Amino acid sequence: MVPTLMRQLRISSNPQAQQHAAGIIRNLATGDHITDVLTTECANTMAYMLLDPSTNITVLIEVTASIAVFADDDETKDQLMNMEGGKVFSRLVSLASLSSNSEVQYNCAGAIGQIALTDIPEDLLHKNIAGILLYLDKFLMSPEPSFVHVALWTLLQLLDDRGFYSIYKKEVHLHKVIEKIVKSKHSEAIKELADNVQAKMTAQAMSG
């Protein structure tokens, strides 16, 4: 079944079929068939669709949603991070910060958050730092609580990296945004995450 769906994904002349196939793959990955999906070339196929600038936006929504689900698997995190010499990770960052579609932005942010649970190579992180900071800024300022939540969660993971911390600590604007969130009318869960970000900053500063 999965090989057939992947073949449908590659038929660019039929975006509706591509969207349908990507959606089914995503649903399979969230269920009991995750192993079947990840042991095929699904991640590679989705990466190809992600990198292809001609991919229809409706298809891209499903593709990025699938990638976010795939990234929940530890081995796939590393695969996505290193795929195509880091181009897949860079594309996720670019879409999270610059896509005009909010669903694509959110899906990519979710994938980045999962990948951030691993040790991102210093050169890859440095190459994408401007895009990551832009994405965080946009999401933290968003009126959508889900966007704020995923940005805070991702930031909390990234701050474990000393290289990221050394750059982020100079981002005074973002620090002020975090302070506002702590004192805001956001949910307790979001305010707790913001408070945890501040605590992580303090811990990193004290550790040298």
Tab-separated table of C-alpha atoms in Angstrom:
chain	number	residue	atom	x	y	z
A	1	MET	CA	0.000	0.000	0.000
A	2	VAL	CA	2.709	2.506	1.004
A	3	PRO	CA	4.758	2.038	-2.214
A	4	THR	CA	1.620	2.758	-4.230
A	5	LEU	CA	0.984	5.925	-2.242
A	6	MET	CA	4.560	7.080	-2.789
A	7	ARG	CA	4.154	6.603	-6.541
A	8	GLN	CA	1.031	8.772	-6.403
A	9	LEU	CA	3.003	11.433	-4.555
A	10	ARG	CA	5.425	11.746	-7.443
A	11	ILE	CA	2.690	12.442	-10.013
A	12	SER	CA	2.879	16.233	-10.026
A	13	SER	CA	0.180	16.533	-12.689
A	14	ASN	CA	-2.441	15.456	-10.149
A	15	PRO	CA	-2.150	17.565	-6.950
A	16	GLN	CA	-5.395	16.163	-5.563
A	17	ALA	CA	-4.044	12.607	-5.734
A	18	GLN	CA	-0.764	13.782	-4.196
A	19	GLN	CA	-2.596	15.465	-1.333
A	20	HIS	CA	-4.703	12.375	-0.749
A	21	ALA	CA	-1.657	10.083	-0.743
A	22	ALA	CA	0.306	12.292	1.661
A	23	GLY	CA	-2.683	12.470	3.992
A	24	ILE	CA	-3.051	8.681	4.075
A	25	ILE	CA	0.680	8.250	4.770
A	26	ARG	CA	0.422	10.760	7.627
A	27	ASN	CA	-2.542	8.902	9.109
A	28	LEU	CA	-0.696	5.590	8.820
A	29	ALA	CA	2.320	7.097	10.578
A	30	THR	CA	0.206	8.272	13.507
A	31	GLY	CA	-1.278	4.807	13.975
A	32	ASP	CA	-0.033	1.252	14.298
A	33	HIS	CA	1.679	1.339	10.905
A	34	ILE	CA	4.458	3.769	11.812
A	35	THR	CA	7.117	1.059	11.441
A	36	ASP	CA	5.830	0.071	7.994
A	37	VAL	CA	5.914	3.704	6.893
A	38	LEU	CA	9.381	4.478	8.240
A	39	THR	CA	11.002	1.291	6.880
A	40	THR	CA	10.086	2.350	3.343
A	41	GLU	CA	11.434	5.351	1.441
A	42	CYS	CA	8.627	7.581	2.716
A	43	ALA	CA	10.883	10.093	4.445
A	44	ASN	CA	12.988	10.455	1.297
A	45	THR	CA	9.917	10.919	-0.865
A	46	MET	CA	8.452	13.526	1.483
A	47	ALA	CA	11.809	15.316	1.557
A	48	TYR	CA	11.827	15.429	-2.240
A	49	MET	CA	8.344	16.973	-2.196
A	50	LEU	CA	9.418	19.458	0.465
A	51	LEU	CA	12.438	20.626	-1.525
A	52	ASP	CA	10.579	20.855	-4.832
A	53	PRO	CA	9.531	24.531	-5.231
A	54	SER	CA	6.755	23.508	-7.622
A	55	THR	CA	4.903	21.408	-5.021
A	56	ASN	CA	1.297	22.568	-4.792
A	57	ILE	CA	0.506	24.328	-1.499
A	58	THR	CA	-2.314	21.915	-0.628
A	59	VAL	CA	0.120	19.044	-1.108
A	60	LEU	CA	2.812	20.850	0.880
A	61	ILE	CA	0.441	21.149	3.845
A	62	GLU	CA	0.035	17.364	3.973
A	63	VAL	CA	3.724	16.718	3.259
A	64	THR	CA	4.892	18.962	6.104
A	65	ALA	CA	2.279	17.443	8.421
A	66	SER	CA	3.659	13.990	7.565
A	67	ILE	CA	7.241	15.110	8.171
A	68	ALA	CA	6.240	16.493	11.581
A	69	VAL	CA	4.797	13.071	12.461
A	70	PHE	CA	7.861	11.247	11.127
A	71	ALA	CA	10.117	13.484	13.237
A	72	ASP	CA	8.587	12.020	16.372
A	73	ASP	CA	10.701	8.907	15.697
A	74	ASP	CA	14.248	9.216	17.094
A	75	GLU	CA	16.040	7.660	14.129
A	76	THR	CA	14.038	9.719	11.666
A	77	LYS	CA	14.968	12.925	13.526
A	78	ASP	CA	18.620	12.338	12.623
A	79	GLN	CA	17.703	11.297	9.090
A	80	LEU	CA	15.683	14.462	8.470
A	81	MET	CA	18.357	16.666	10.024
A	82	ASN	CA	21.135	15.316	7.813
A	83	MET	CA	19.156	14.596	4.658
A	84	GLU	CA	20.431	16.233	1.464
A	85	GLY	CA	23.366	17.743	3.320
A	86	GLY	CA	21.094	19.642	5.701
A	87	LYS	CA	18.915	21.104	2.936
A	88	VAL	CA	15.759	19.494	4.352
A	89	PHE	CA	16.320	21.078	7.766
A	90	SER	CA	17.069	24.426	6.124
A	91	ARG	CA	13.872	24.180	4.076
A	92	LEU	CA	11.832	23.468	7.216
A	93	VAL	CA	13.315	26.561	8.861
A	94	SER	CA	12.679	28.667	5.774
A	95	LEU	CA	9.043	27.585	5.521
A	96	ALA	CA	8.426	28.015	9.251
A	97	SER	CA	9.636	31.595	9.066
A	98	LEU	CA	8.582	32.694	5.583
A	99	SER	CA	5.697	30.587	4.249
A	100	SER	CA	2.489	32.495	3.582
A	101	ASN	CA	0.469	29.454	4.692
A	102	SER	CA	-0.049	29.149	8.450
A	103	GLU	CA	-0.551	25.370	8.340
A	104	VAL	CA	2.750	24.862	6.530
A	105	GLN	CA	4.449	27.185	9.032
A	106	TYR	CA	3.028	25.309	12.008
A	107	ASN	CA	3.840	21.856	10.612
A	108	CYS	CA	7.434	22.869	9.892
A	109	ALA	CA	7.783	24.370	13.350
A	110	GLY	CA	6.596	21.093	14.862
A	111	ALA	CA	9.210	19.172	12.887
A	112	ILE	CA	11.944	21.617	13.930
A	113	GLY	CA	10.919	21.195	17.564
A	114	GLN	CA	11.258	17.434	17.308
A	115	ILE	CA	14.625	17.667	15.562
A	116	ALA	CA	15.796	20.110	18.246
A	117	LEU	CA	15.570	17.248	20.753
A	118	THR	CA	18.750	15.907	19.139
A	119	ASP	CA	22.182	17.531	18.904
A	120	ILE	CA	22.024	19.713	15.797
A	121	PRO	CA	25.505	20.006	14.236
A	122	GLU	CA	27.100	23.385	14.945
A	123	ASP	CA	27.569	24.257	11.272
A	124	LEU	CA	23.945	23.423	10.415
A	125	LEU	CA	22.656	25.430	13.373
A	126	HIS	CA	24.868	28.408	12.525
A	127	LYS	CA	23.775	28.299	8.877
A	128	ASN	CA	20.106	28.492	9.880
A	129	ILE	CA	20.298	30.663	12.986
A	130	ALA	CA	18.841	33.771	11.332
A	131	GLY	CA	15.851	31.806	10.039
A	132	ILE	CA	15.317	30.086	13.392
A	133	LEU	CA	15.338	33.401	15.268
A	134	LEU	CA	12.924	34.899	12.723
A	135	TYR	CA	10.575	31.936	13.068
A	136	LEU	CA	10.702	32.138	16.877
A	137	ASP	CA	10.034	35.874	16.800
A	138	LYS	CA	6.999	35.495	14.526
A	139	PHE	CA	5.531	32.585	16.469
A	140	LEU	CA	6.078	34.108	19.921
A	141	MET	CA	4.287	37.274	18.757
A	142	SER	CA	1.431	35.301	17.188
A	143	PRO	CA	-2.138	35.679	18.509
A	144	GLU	CA	-2.516	31.913	18.084
A	145	PRO	CA	-1.720	30.090	21.374
A	146	SER	CA	-0.655	26.937	19.511
A	147	PHE	CA	2.011	28.914	17.663
A	148	VAL	CA	3.310	30.467	20.879
A	149	HIS	CA	3.360	27.054	22.539
A	150	VAL	CA	5.378	25.308	19.825
A	151	ALA	CA	7.877	28.193	19.689
A	152	LEU	CA	8.430	28.108	23.457
A	153	TRP	CA	8.765	24.333	23.457
A	154	THR	CA	11.299	24.462	20.623
A	155	LEU	CA	13.224	27.300	22.260
A	156	LEU	CA	13.455	25.275	25.446
A	157	GLN	CA	15.137	22.431	23.527
A	158	LEU	CA	17.467	24.718	21.567
A	159	LEU	CA	18.732	26.430	24.713
A	160	ASP	CA	20.417	23.183	25.734
A	161	ASP	CA	22.886	23.926	22.954
A	162	ARG	CA	25.635	26.283	24.153
A	163	GLY	CA	26.191	27.571	20.627
A	164	PHE	CA	22.544	28.559	20.257
A	165	TYR	CA	22.477	30.032	23.751
A	166	SER	CA	25.506	32.227	23.039
A	167	ILE	CA	23.611	33.833	20.148
A	168	TYR	CA	20.144	33.889	21.688
A	169	LYS	CA	21.337	35.658	24.852
A	170	LYS	CA	22.022	38.745	22.707
A	171	GLU	CA	18.439	38.784	21.376
A	172	VAL	CA	17.087	41.341	23.861
A	173	HIS	CA	13.851	41.758	21.924
A	174	LEU	CA	12.992	38.071	22.303
A	175	HIS	CA	13.800	38.171	26.016
A	176	LYS	CA	11.257	40.977	26.427
A	177	VAL	CA	8.678	38.986	24.476
A	178	ILE	CA	9.189	36.031	26.826
A	179	GLU	CA	8.777	38.319	29.851
A	180	LYS	CA	5.488	39.617	28.427
A	181	ILE	CA	4.230	36.077	27.893
A	182	VAL	CA	4.998	35.169	31.525
A	183	LYS	CA	2.853	38.114	32.667
A	184	SER	CA	0.189	37.708	29.992
A	185	LYS	CA	-3.305	36.215	29.946
A	186	HIS	CA	-2.067	33.148	28.091
A	187	SER	CA	-2.881	29.712	29.507
A	188	GLU	CA	-0.960	28.488	32.539
A	189	ALA	CA	0.725	25.866	30.342
A	190	ILE	CA	2.130	28.536	28.027
A	191	LYS	CA	3.185	30.809	30.885
A	192	GLU	CA	4.905	27.873	32.564
A	193	LEU	CA	6.830	27.129	29.370
A	194	ALA	CA	7.905	30.785	29.148
A	195	ASP	CA	8.998	30.672	32.772
A	196	ASN	CA	10.988	27.503	32.031
A	197	VAL	CA	12.721	29.286	29.155
A	198	GLN	CA	13.781	32.056	31.516
A	199	ALA	CA	14.990	29.483	34.072
A	200	LYS	CA	17.006	27.704	31.361
A	201	MET	CA	18.598	31.022	30.392
A	202	THR	CA	19.571	31.633	34.013
A	203	ALA	CA	20.996	28.115	34.367
A	204	GLN	CA	23.059	28.487	31.198
A	205	ALA	CA	24.388	31.858	32.355
A	206	MET	CA	25.404	30.439	35.719
A	207	SER	CA	27.138	27.461	34.104
A	208	GLY	CA	29.558	29.727	32.338
